[in-house]
Amino acid sequence: MKKSLIALALTGAFAVSAHAQSSVTLYGLIDTGLVYTNNQMGHSNWQLNSSSTQNTVFGLKGTEDLGGGLKAIFKLEQGFILNNGAQAFSGDMFGSQAWVGLQADQYGTVTFGRQFDVMNDLVGPLTAEFNTWGGSLAAHPFENDNLAANSVVINNSVKYASPTWYGVTFETMYSFSNQTSFASNRSYGFAVSYAQGPINLAAGYLQLNGAGNGSGAVQTSDASANFVAQRQRVWSLGGNYTYGPVTAGLVWSHSQIDNASGVFSFGTGTYLGSGDNSAGSLAGSLRLDNFEANVKYALTPAWSVSGAYTYTHGAYNGSNPGWNTAMLQTDYAISKRTDFYLEGVYQNVHGAPEGSVLSHAMINTLSPSSTDTQVAVTVGMRHAF
């Protein structure tokens, strides 16, 4: 009898130990709000909008301790539209993220699957458009540099992230086209960051070959591609400094888009410029330099105010269009998981060729204006679980 009790106790102990060494977590974020826009396709508009600041998602993530500082990890995440429950990435069961990998304390992490790119991982957090205190509405024109929170997701990718050494972290990735024409629709990039005390610095490079052209690393079928182009190259550099309740930052990015034929409009759910549409045409090479200044001030642990201004200088078919994008937000958290925000965004474009997509202001997540100016104000709430 005693032997049976001892065996039962040992079995229970091992079960608890095994359970402690592995875990699976259900998580998510819901973002919804009412948005007023002064001009969408020539008309003012009130709408219930999903993901105005952050992607609305749910997912599963897990880890298993393999011993010796080695872990198996995974994440499966689905983005969705709260208004009607539709998939944010049409046709993808786990369109936001789907990857598995190994993590070693000493050597870093290798992951495989559908993932966010390395520049978005390390440089993105220095921008207002990536964070809750700015978010998707505050993105640079056409989200041309992929620094907003997790909008472009890349298929067939292998990513390596180093451990942090003296505040320095390095990431690199390669995404296969998975086609016999090896370079047809592939992607690669690298990024490095430094965080020590109040200082955060980061820089990165991302290249997309043939994005949106058929299947491969970045596709139009699920709206992962921001541009349909022969090649897109993005350089970025940024930093911020925290002093007490204030964090201020500067970010520069350069996007070089060769033989562009279309740009995705989150508001209309279509690719503008790639056919006959009221927003105009897009054909040729496009160069965009984004200069962002941002600041966040925590008035109390629960209440914050933030702002950002981005000037974007462009070069397109002999013209030099320019965009002014400004954002102001105030946010109040009523708990650790629930907060409310009020945000306004202004965008104006000048110098763009008439009849092109570029001549219309288009705040991210909204349909384009019929003029060169667009203003949006949203009041919303977020809940994390």
Short mmCIF file of C-alpha atoms in Angstrom, two decimals:
data_model
loop_
_atom_site.label_atom_id
_atom_site.label_comp_id
_atom_site.label_asym_id
_atom_site.label_seq_id
_atom_site.Cartn_x
_atom_site.Cartn_y
_atom_site.Cartn_z
CA MET A 1 0.00 0.00 0.00
CA LYS A 2 2.81 2.35 0.94
CA LYS A 3 4.60 1.58 -2.35
CA SER A 4 1.42 2.41 -4.28
CA LEU A 5 1.07 5.74 -2.48
CA ILE A 6 4.73 6.60 -3.13
CA ALA A 7 4.36 5.75 -6.84
CA LEU A 8 1.21 7.86 -7.07
CA ALA A 9 2.96 10.82 -5.41
CA LEU A 10 5.95 10.55 -7.74
CA THR A 11 3.64 10.38 -10.77
CA GLY A 12 1.87 13.53 -9.60
CA ALA A 13 5.18 15.31 -9.02
CA PHE A 14 6.40 14.47 -12.53
CA ALA A 15 3.09 15.63 -14.01
CA VAL A 16 3.37 18.98 -12.23
CA SER A 17 7.01 19.30 -13.35
CA ALA A 18 6.14 18.56 -16.98
CA HIS A 19 3.29 21.02 -16.86
CA ALA A 20 5.57 23.70 -15.44
CA GLN A 21 8.07 23.19 -18.28
CA SER A 22 5.58 23.84 -21.07
CA SER A 23 2.71 26.27 -21.54
CA VAL A 24 0.15 27.42 -24.08
CA THR A 25 -1.46 30.86 -23.73
CA LEU A 26 -4.56 32.29 -25.37
CA TYR A 27 -4.20 36.05 -25.89
CA GLY A 28 -5.67 38.88 -27.92
CA LEU A 29 -6.35 42.58 -28.44
CA ILE A 30 -9.59 44.26 -29.52
CA ASP A 31 -9.52 47.84 -30.84
CA THR A 32 -12.70 49.58 -31.99
CA GLY A 33 -13.96 53.14 -32.27
CA LEU A 34 -16.15 55.70 -33.99
CA VAL A 35 -14.34 57.66 -36.71
CA TYR A 36 -15.38 60.93 -38.34
CA THR A 37 -13.64 61.83 -41.60
CA ASN A 38 -14.18 65.14 -43.40
CA ASN A 39 -13.68 63.61 -46.87
CA GLN A 40 -13.76 60.03 -48.11
CA MET A 41 -14.24 59.78 -51.87
CA GLY A 42 -15.83 63.24 -51.83
CA HIS A 43 -18.13 62.80 -48.82
CA SER A 44 -17.83 63.23 -45.07
CA ASN A 45 -18.28 59.99 -43.16
CA TRP A 46 -19.10 58.57 -39.74
CA GLN A 47 -18.11 54.93 -39.33
CA LEU A 48 -17.47 52.20 -36.81
CA ASN A 49 -13.87 51.24 -37.47
CA SER A 50 -11.85 48.26 -36.30
CA SER A 51 -8.08 48.48 -35.64
CA SER A 52 -7.74 52.27 -35.90
CA THR A 53 -4.65 52.14 -33.69
CA GLN A 54 -3.72 48.49 -33.18
CA ASN A 55 -4.55 45.27 -35.03
CA THR A 56 -7.52 43.38 -33.59
CA VAL A 57 -6.26 39.83 -33.08
CA PHE A 58 -6.50 36.64 -31.08
CA GLY A 59 -3.93 33.90 -30.93
CA LEU A 60 -2.14 31.05 -29.24
CA LYS A 61 1.49 31.11 -28.17
CA GLY A 62 3.46 28.44 -26.40
CA THR A 63 6.80 27.26 -25.16
CA GLU A 64 8.33 23.95 -24.12
CA ASP A 65 11.51 23.69 -22.08
CA LEU A 66 13.81 21.19 -23.80
CA GLY A 67 16.56 21.50 -21.21
CA GLY A 68 19.98 23.09 -21.24
CA GLY A 69 18.58 26.55 -21.89
CA LEU A 70 16.82 25.41 -25.11
CA LYS A 71 13.10 25.93 -25.73
CA ALA A 72 10.65 25.11 -28.49
CA ILE A 73 8.33 28.07 -29.19
CA PHE A 74 5.37 28.82 -31.47
CA LYS A 75 2.75 31.44 -32.22
CA LEU A 76 -0.49 31.23 -34.22
CA GLU A 77 -2.34 34.54 -34.58
CA GLN A 78 -5.41 35.63 -36.54
CA GLY A 79 -6.33 39.23 -37.30
CA PHE A 80 -10.02 39.99 -37.68
CA ILE A 81 -12.42 42.86 -38.27
CA LEU A 82 -14.57 43.40 -35.19
CA ASN A 83 -17.44 45.01 -37.14
CA ASN A 84 -18.41 41.80 -38.92
CA GLY A 85 -15.99 39.14 -37.71
CA ALA A 86 -14.30 38.85 -41.12
CA GLN A 87 -10.66 37.84 -41.50
CA ALA A 88 -8.24 40.75 -41.70
CA PHE A 89 -6.09 38.69 -44.09
CA SER A 90 -8.62 37.17 -46.46
CA GLY A 91 -8.34 33.43 -46.87
CA ASP A 92 -5.64 32.96 -44.21
CA MET A 93 -6.54 30.97 -41.11
CA PHE A 94 -3.65 32.50 -39.16
CA GLY A 95 -2.89 35.52 -41.32
CA SER A 96 -1.25 37.69 -38.68
CA GLN A 97 1.41 35.20 -37.61
CA ALA A 98 2.10 31.48 -37.92
CA TRP A 99 5.54 30.29 -36.90
CA VAL A 100 7.51 27.75 -34.89
CA GLY A 101 11.12 27.77 -33.76
CA LEU A 102 13.86 27.20 -31.23
CA GLN A 103 15.13 29.62 -28.58
CA ALA A 104 18.48 29.23 -26.85
CA ASP A 105 19.45 31.55 -24.01
CA GLN A 106 23.06 31.70 -25.17
CA TYR A 107 22.69 31.67 -28.97
CA GLY A 108 19.41 33.39 -29.82
CA THR A 109 16.17 32.43 -31.58
CA VAL A 110 15.44 30.89 -35.00
CA THR A 111 11.84 30.85 -36.25
CA PHE A 112 10.17 29.54 -39.40
CA GLY A 113 6.86 30.52 -41.04
CA ARG A 114 4.73 33.61 -41.65
CA GLN A 115 6.25 36.46 -39.65
CA PHE A 116 6.76 40.21 -39.33
CA ASP A 117 9.99 41.50 -40.82
CA VAL A 118 13.05 42.36 -38.75
CA MET A 119 12.95 46.11 -39.44
CA ASN A 120 9.40 46.25 -38.15
CA ASP A 121 10.53 44.34 -35.04
CA LEU A 122 13.34 46.72 -34.04
CA VAL A 123 12.83 50.12 -35.72
CA GLY A 124 9.03 50.11 -35.66
CA PRO A 125 8.76 50.53 -31.85
CA LEU A 126 10.54 53.91 -32.12
CA THR A 127 7.69 55.37 -34.23
CA ALA A 128 4.28 56.69 -33.18
CA GLU A 129 2.59 54.60 -35.88
CA PHE A 130 3.76 51.34 -34.30
CA ASN A 131 2.60 52.13 -30.77
CA THR A 132 -0.79 52.39 -29.09
CA TRP A 133 -0.17 56.12 -28.56
CA GLY A 134 -0.35 56.75 -32.32
CA GLY A 135 -1.05 53.57 -34.16
CA SER A 136 -2.34 52.69 -37.61
CA LEU A 137 -4.07 56.03 -38.30
CA ALA A 138 -0.73 57.81 -37.77
CA ALA A 139 1.15 55.72 -40.37
CA HIS A 140 3.41 57.36 -42.94
CA PRO A 141 1.70 57.86 -46.36
CA PHE A 142 0.60 54.54 -47.87
CA GLU A 143 2.46 52.81 -44.99
CA ASN A 144 5.36 52.97 -47.45
CA ASP A 145 8.12 51.93 -45.03
CA ASN A 146 6.35 49.09 -43.18
CA LEU A 147 6.99 50.62 -39.76
CA ALA A 148 3.37 50.65 -38.58
CA ALA A 149 2.31 47.88 -36.24
CA ASN A 150 2.46 44.61 -38.08
CA SER A 151 0.69 45.46 -41.34
CA VAL A 152 2.96 43.53 -43.74
CA VAL A 153 3.38 39.85 -42.92
CA ILE A 154 5.92 37.82 -44.88
CA ASN A 155 5.51 34.17 -45.91
CA ASN A 156 8.09 31.38 -46.14
CA SER A 157 10.51 33.20 -43.86
CA VAL A 158 13.43 32.13 -41.71
CA LYS A 159 14.33 34.66 -39.02
CA TYR A 160 17.22 34.81 -36.56
CA ALA A 161 17.19 37.07 -33.47
CA SER A 162 20.31 37.33 -31.34
CA PRO A 163 20.45 37.46 -27.55
CA THR A 164 20.92 40.94 -26.13
CA TRP A 165 24.60 41.74 -25.57
CA TYR A 166 25.29 44.93 -23.60
CA GLY A 167 22.03 46.41 -24.88
CA VAL A 168 22.60 45.38 -28.53
CA THR A 169 20.18 43.09 -30.41
CA PHE A 170 20.56 41.93 -34.02
CA GLU A 171 18.01 40.31 -36.33
CA THR A 172 18.15 39.01 -39.88
CA MET A 173 15.72 37.12 -42.10
CA TYR A 174 15.26 35.54 -45.52
CA SER A 175 11.91 34.74 -47.12
CA PHE A 176 11.71 32.25 -49.98
CA SER A 177 9.60 32.70 -53.08
CA ASN A 178 8.96 28.92 -53.02
CA GLN A 179 8.94 29.04 -56.82
CA THR A 180 11.26 27.65 -59.48
CA SER A 181 11.98 31.29 -60.39
CA PHE A 182 13.93 31.66 -57.15
CA ALA A 183 14.01 35.49 -56.93
CA SER A 184 10.49 36.11 -58.25
CA ASN A 185 8.79 37.12 -54.99
CA ARG A 186 11.27 36.92 -52.15
CA SER A 187 12.38 39.15 -49.29
CA TYR A 188 15.35 39.66 -47.00
CA GLY A 189 16.50 42.17 -44.41
CA PHE A 190 18.46 42.91 -41.27
CA ALA A 191 18.17 45.26 -38.29
CA VAL A 192 20.06 46.18 -35.15
CA SER A 193 18.97 47.98 -31.98
CA TYR A 194 20.61 49.38 -28.86
CA ALA A 195 18.75 49.99 -25.61
CA GLN A 196 20.52 51.15 -22.49
CA GLY A 197 18.92 53.24 -19.77
CA PRO A 198 16.89 56.10 -21.29
CA ILE A 199 18.38 55.69 -24.80
CA ASN A 200 16.94 53.54 -27.60
CA LEU A 201 18.50 53.43 -31.09
CA ALA A 202 17.76 51.20 -34.10
CA ALA A 203 18.47 50.88 -37.81
CA GLY A 204 17.43 48.43 -40.50
CA TYR A 205 17.10 47.46 -44.16
CA LEU A 206 14.34 45.53 -45.92
CA GLN A 207 14.07 44.43 -49.56
CA LEU A 208 11.02 42.95 -51.28
CA ASN A 209 11.55 41.55 -54.79
CA GLY A 210 8.37 41.35 -56.85
CA ALA A 211 6.02 41.98 -53.93
CA GLY A 212 2.42 41.37 -54.90
CA ASN A 213 3.35 39.63 -58.16
CA GLY A 214 1.81 36.18 -57.78
CA SER A 215 2.47 33.84 -54.86
CA GLY A 216 5.59 34.04 -52.74
CA ALA A 217 6.89 36.05 -49.81
CA VAL A 218 4.39 38.95 -49.98
CA GLN A 219 1.05 38.56 -51.75
CA THR A 220 -1.93 40.65 -52.87
CA SER A 221 -4.37 37.78 -52.39
CA ASP A 222 -4.45 38.39 -48.63
CA ALA A 223 -3.56 42.12 -48.82
CA SER A 224 -0.11 41.57 -47.25
CA ALA A 225 1.58 43.68 -49.95
CA ASN A 226 1.42 47.45 -49.44
CA PHE A 227 2.71 48.01 -53.00
CA VAL A 228 2.64 46.01 -56.20
CA ALA A 229 6.11 46.68 -57.61
CA GLN A 230 9.13 45.12 -59.25
CA ARG A 231 11.25 45.88 -56.20
CA GLN A 232 10.89 47.75 -52.92
CA ARG A 233 13.85 48.73 -50.75
CA VAL A 234 13.52 50.43 -47.36
CA TRP A 235 16.23 51.92 -45.13
CA SER A 236 15.36 53.22 -41.66
CA LEU A 237 17.08 54.81 -38.69
CA GLY A 238 15.66 56.13 -35.42
CA GLY A 239 16.09 56.81 -31.77
CA ASN A 240 14.29 58.06 -28.69
CA TYR A 241 15.16 59.33 -25.24
CA THR A 242 13.12 59.01 -22.05
CA TYR A 243 13.35 61.63 -19.34
CA GLY A 244 10.97 60.97 -16.47
CA PRO A 245 7.42 60.85 -17.85
CA VAL A 246 8.46 62.14 -21.31
CA THR A 247 9.69 60.07 -24.26
CA ALA A 248 10.74 61.93 -27.43
CA GLY A 249 11.96 60.39 -30.66
CA LEU A 250 13.15 61.01 -34.22
CA VAL A 251 12.85 58.52 -37.10
CA TRP A 252 13.99 58.66 -40.73
CA SER A 253 13.14 56.15 -43.43
CA HIS A 254 13.74 55.98 -47.17
CA SER A 255 11.55 53.86 -49.46
CA GLN A 256 12.64 53.17 -53.04
CA ILE A 257 9.86 51.49 -55.02
CA ASP A 258 10.74 50.45 -58.57
CA ASN A 259 8.11 50.09 -61.30
CA ALA A 260 5.17 50.48 -58.93
CA SER A 261 1.75 49.68 -60.40
CA GLY A 262 -0.55 49.67 -57.38
CA VAL A 263 -0.86 50.57 -53.70
CA PHE A 264 -3.20 48.95 -51.19
CA SER A 265 -5.95 51.09 -49.65
CA PHE A 266 -7.02 49.67 -46.28
CA GLY A 267 -10.14 51.83 -46.41
CA THR A 268 -11.41 50.49 -49.73
CA GLY A 269 -9.87 47.02 -49.48
CA THR A 270 -8.51 47.30 -53.04
CA TYR A 271 -5.27 48.06 -54.85
CA LEU A 272 -5.48 51.59 -56.24
CA GLY A 273 -3.68 52.57 -59.42
CA SER A 274 -3.60 49.10 -60.90
CA GLY A 275 -6.65 49.70 -63.08
CA ASP A 276 -9.47 52.14 -63.70
CA ASN A 277 -10.54 53.67 -60.39
CA SER A 278 -11.54 57.06 -59.07
CA ALA A 279 -8.36 57.42 -57.03
CA GLY A 280 -6.13 57.75 -60.10
CA SER A 281 -3.21 55.89 -61.58
CA LEU A 282 0.18 54.73 -60.34
CA ALA A 283 2.93 53.71 -62.76
CA GLY A 284 6.66 54.28 -62.49
CA SER A 285 9.33 54.52 -59.81
CA LEU A 286 8.60 56.20 -56.51
CA ARG A 287 11.05 57.51 -53.90
CA LEU A 288 9.83 58.56 -50.44
CA ASP A 289 11.78 60.01 -47.48
CA ASN A 290 9.90 60.13 -44.18
CA PHE A 291 11.05 62.40 -41.33
CA GLU A 292 9.11 61.81 -38.09
CA ALA A 293 9.28 63.59 -34.73
CA ASN A 294 7.20 62.16 -31.89
CA VAL A 295 6.63 62.68 -28.18
CA LYS A 296 4.64 60.98 -25.43
CA TYR A 297 3.98 62.47 -21.99
CA ALA A 298 2.57 60.38 -19.14
CA LEU A 299 0.59 62.87 -17.05
CA THR A 300 -0.24 60.06 -14.59
CA PRO A 301 0.33 56.29 -14.68
CA ALA A 302 -3.12 55.98 -16.32
CA TRP A 303 -3.37 59.13 -18.46
CA SER A 304 -1.07 60.09 -21.35
CA VAL A 305 -0.94 62.57 -24.22
CA SER A 306 1.10 62.10 -27.39
CA GLY A 307 1.78 63.68 -30.74
CA ALA A 308 3.74 63.12 -33.93
CA TYR A 309 4.53 65.02 -37.11
CA THR A 310 5.90 63.44 -40.30
CA TYR A 311 7.07 65.23 -43.41
CA THR A 312 7.37 62.93 -46.42
CA HIS A 313 9.32 64.08 -49.48
CA GLY A 314 8.72 62.20 -52.70
CA ALA A 315 10.06 61.85 -56.24
CA TYR A 316 7.75 60.42 -58.91
CA ASN A 317 7.95 60.73 -62.71
CA GLY A 318 9.67 64.11 -62.62
CA SER A 319 7.49 65.56 -59.82
CA ASN A 320 8.28 66.11 -56.13
CA PRO A 321 5.17 65.48 -54.07
CA GLY A 322 5.25 66.21 -50.34
CA TRP A 323 3.03 65.08 -47.47
CA ASN A 324 2.40 66.63 -44.06
CA THR A 325 0.94 64.17 -41.54
CA ALA A 326 0.18 65.23 -37.96
CA MET A 327 -1.34 63.26 -35.06
CA LEU A 328 -2.54 64.11 -31.54
CA GLN A 329 -3.87 61.59 -29.03
CA THR A 330 -4.92 61.38 -25.41
CA ASP A 331 -5.41 58.01 -23.74
CA TYR A 332 -6.81 56.95 -20.36
CA ALA A 333 -6.50 53.45 -18.93
CA ILE A 334 -9.24 52.38 -16.55
CA SER A 335 -7.45 49.09 -15.83
CA LYS A 336 -4.34 47.17 -16.88
CA ARG A 337 -6.24 45.70 -19.84
CA THR A 338 -8.79 48.33 -20.90
CA ASP A 339 -8.26 51.91 -22.07
CA PHE A 340 -10.06 54.67 -23.99
CA TYR A 341 -8.51 57.09 -26.49
CA LEU A 342 -9.30 60.22 -28.49
CA GLU A 343 -7.15 60.82 -31.57
CA GLY A 344 -7.05 63.26 -34.45
CA VAL A 345 -5.01 62.96 -37.66
CA TYR A 346 -4.41 65.53 -40.40
CA GLN A 347 -2.82 64.87 -43.80
CA ASN A 348 -2.10 67.16 -46.72
CA VAL A 349 -0.28 66.41 -49.98
CA HIS A 350 1.11 68.93 -52.47
CA GLY A 351 3.07 68.76 -55.72
CA ALA A 352 1.75 65.36 -56.86
CA PRO A 353 0.74 64.87 -60.52
CA GLU A 354 -2.97 65.35 -61.12
CA GLY A 355 -4.72 62.10 -61.93
CA SER A 356 -2.34 59.96 -59.87
CA VAL A 357 -3.05 58.13 -56.62
CA LEU A 358 -0.46 60.36 -54.97
CA SER A 359 -2.53 63.52 -55.42
CA HIS A 360 -5.19 62.30 -52.96
CA ALA A 361 -4.69 62.47 -49.20
CA MET A 362 -5.26 59.02 -47.71
CA ILE A 363 -4.97 58.52 -43.95
CA ASN A 364 -4.10 54.89 -43.22
CA THR A 365 -7.12 52.56 -42.68
CA LEU A 366 -9.47 55.09 -44.40
CA SER A 367 -10.68 55.52 -47.98
CA PRO A 368 -8.84 58.27 -49.91
CA SER A 369 -9.99 61.87 -49.99
CA SER A 370 -11.18 63.39 -53.27
CA THR A 371 -8.83 66.32 -52.55
CA ASP A 372 -5.30 66.87 -51.28
CA THR A 373 -6.43 67.14 -47.63
CA GLN A 374 -8.01 64.72 -45.16
CA VAL A 375 -8.87 65.05 -41.45
CA ALA A 376 -10.04 62.22 -39.18
CA VAL A 377 -11.06 62.13 -35.51
CA THR A 378 -11.70 58.92 -33.63
CA VAL A 379 -12.84 57.98 -30.13
CA GLY A 380 -12.29 54.36 -29.25
CA MET A 381 -11.47 51.69 -26.75
CA ARG A 382 -9.00 48.83 -26.53
CA HIS A 383 -9.19 45.66 -24.49
CA ALA A 384 -6.36 43.15 -24.14
CA PHE A 385 -6.74 39.60 -22.88
#
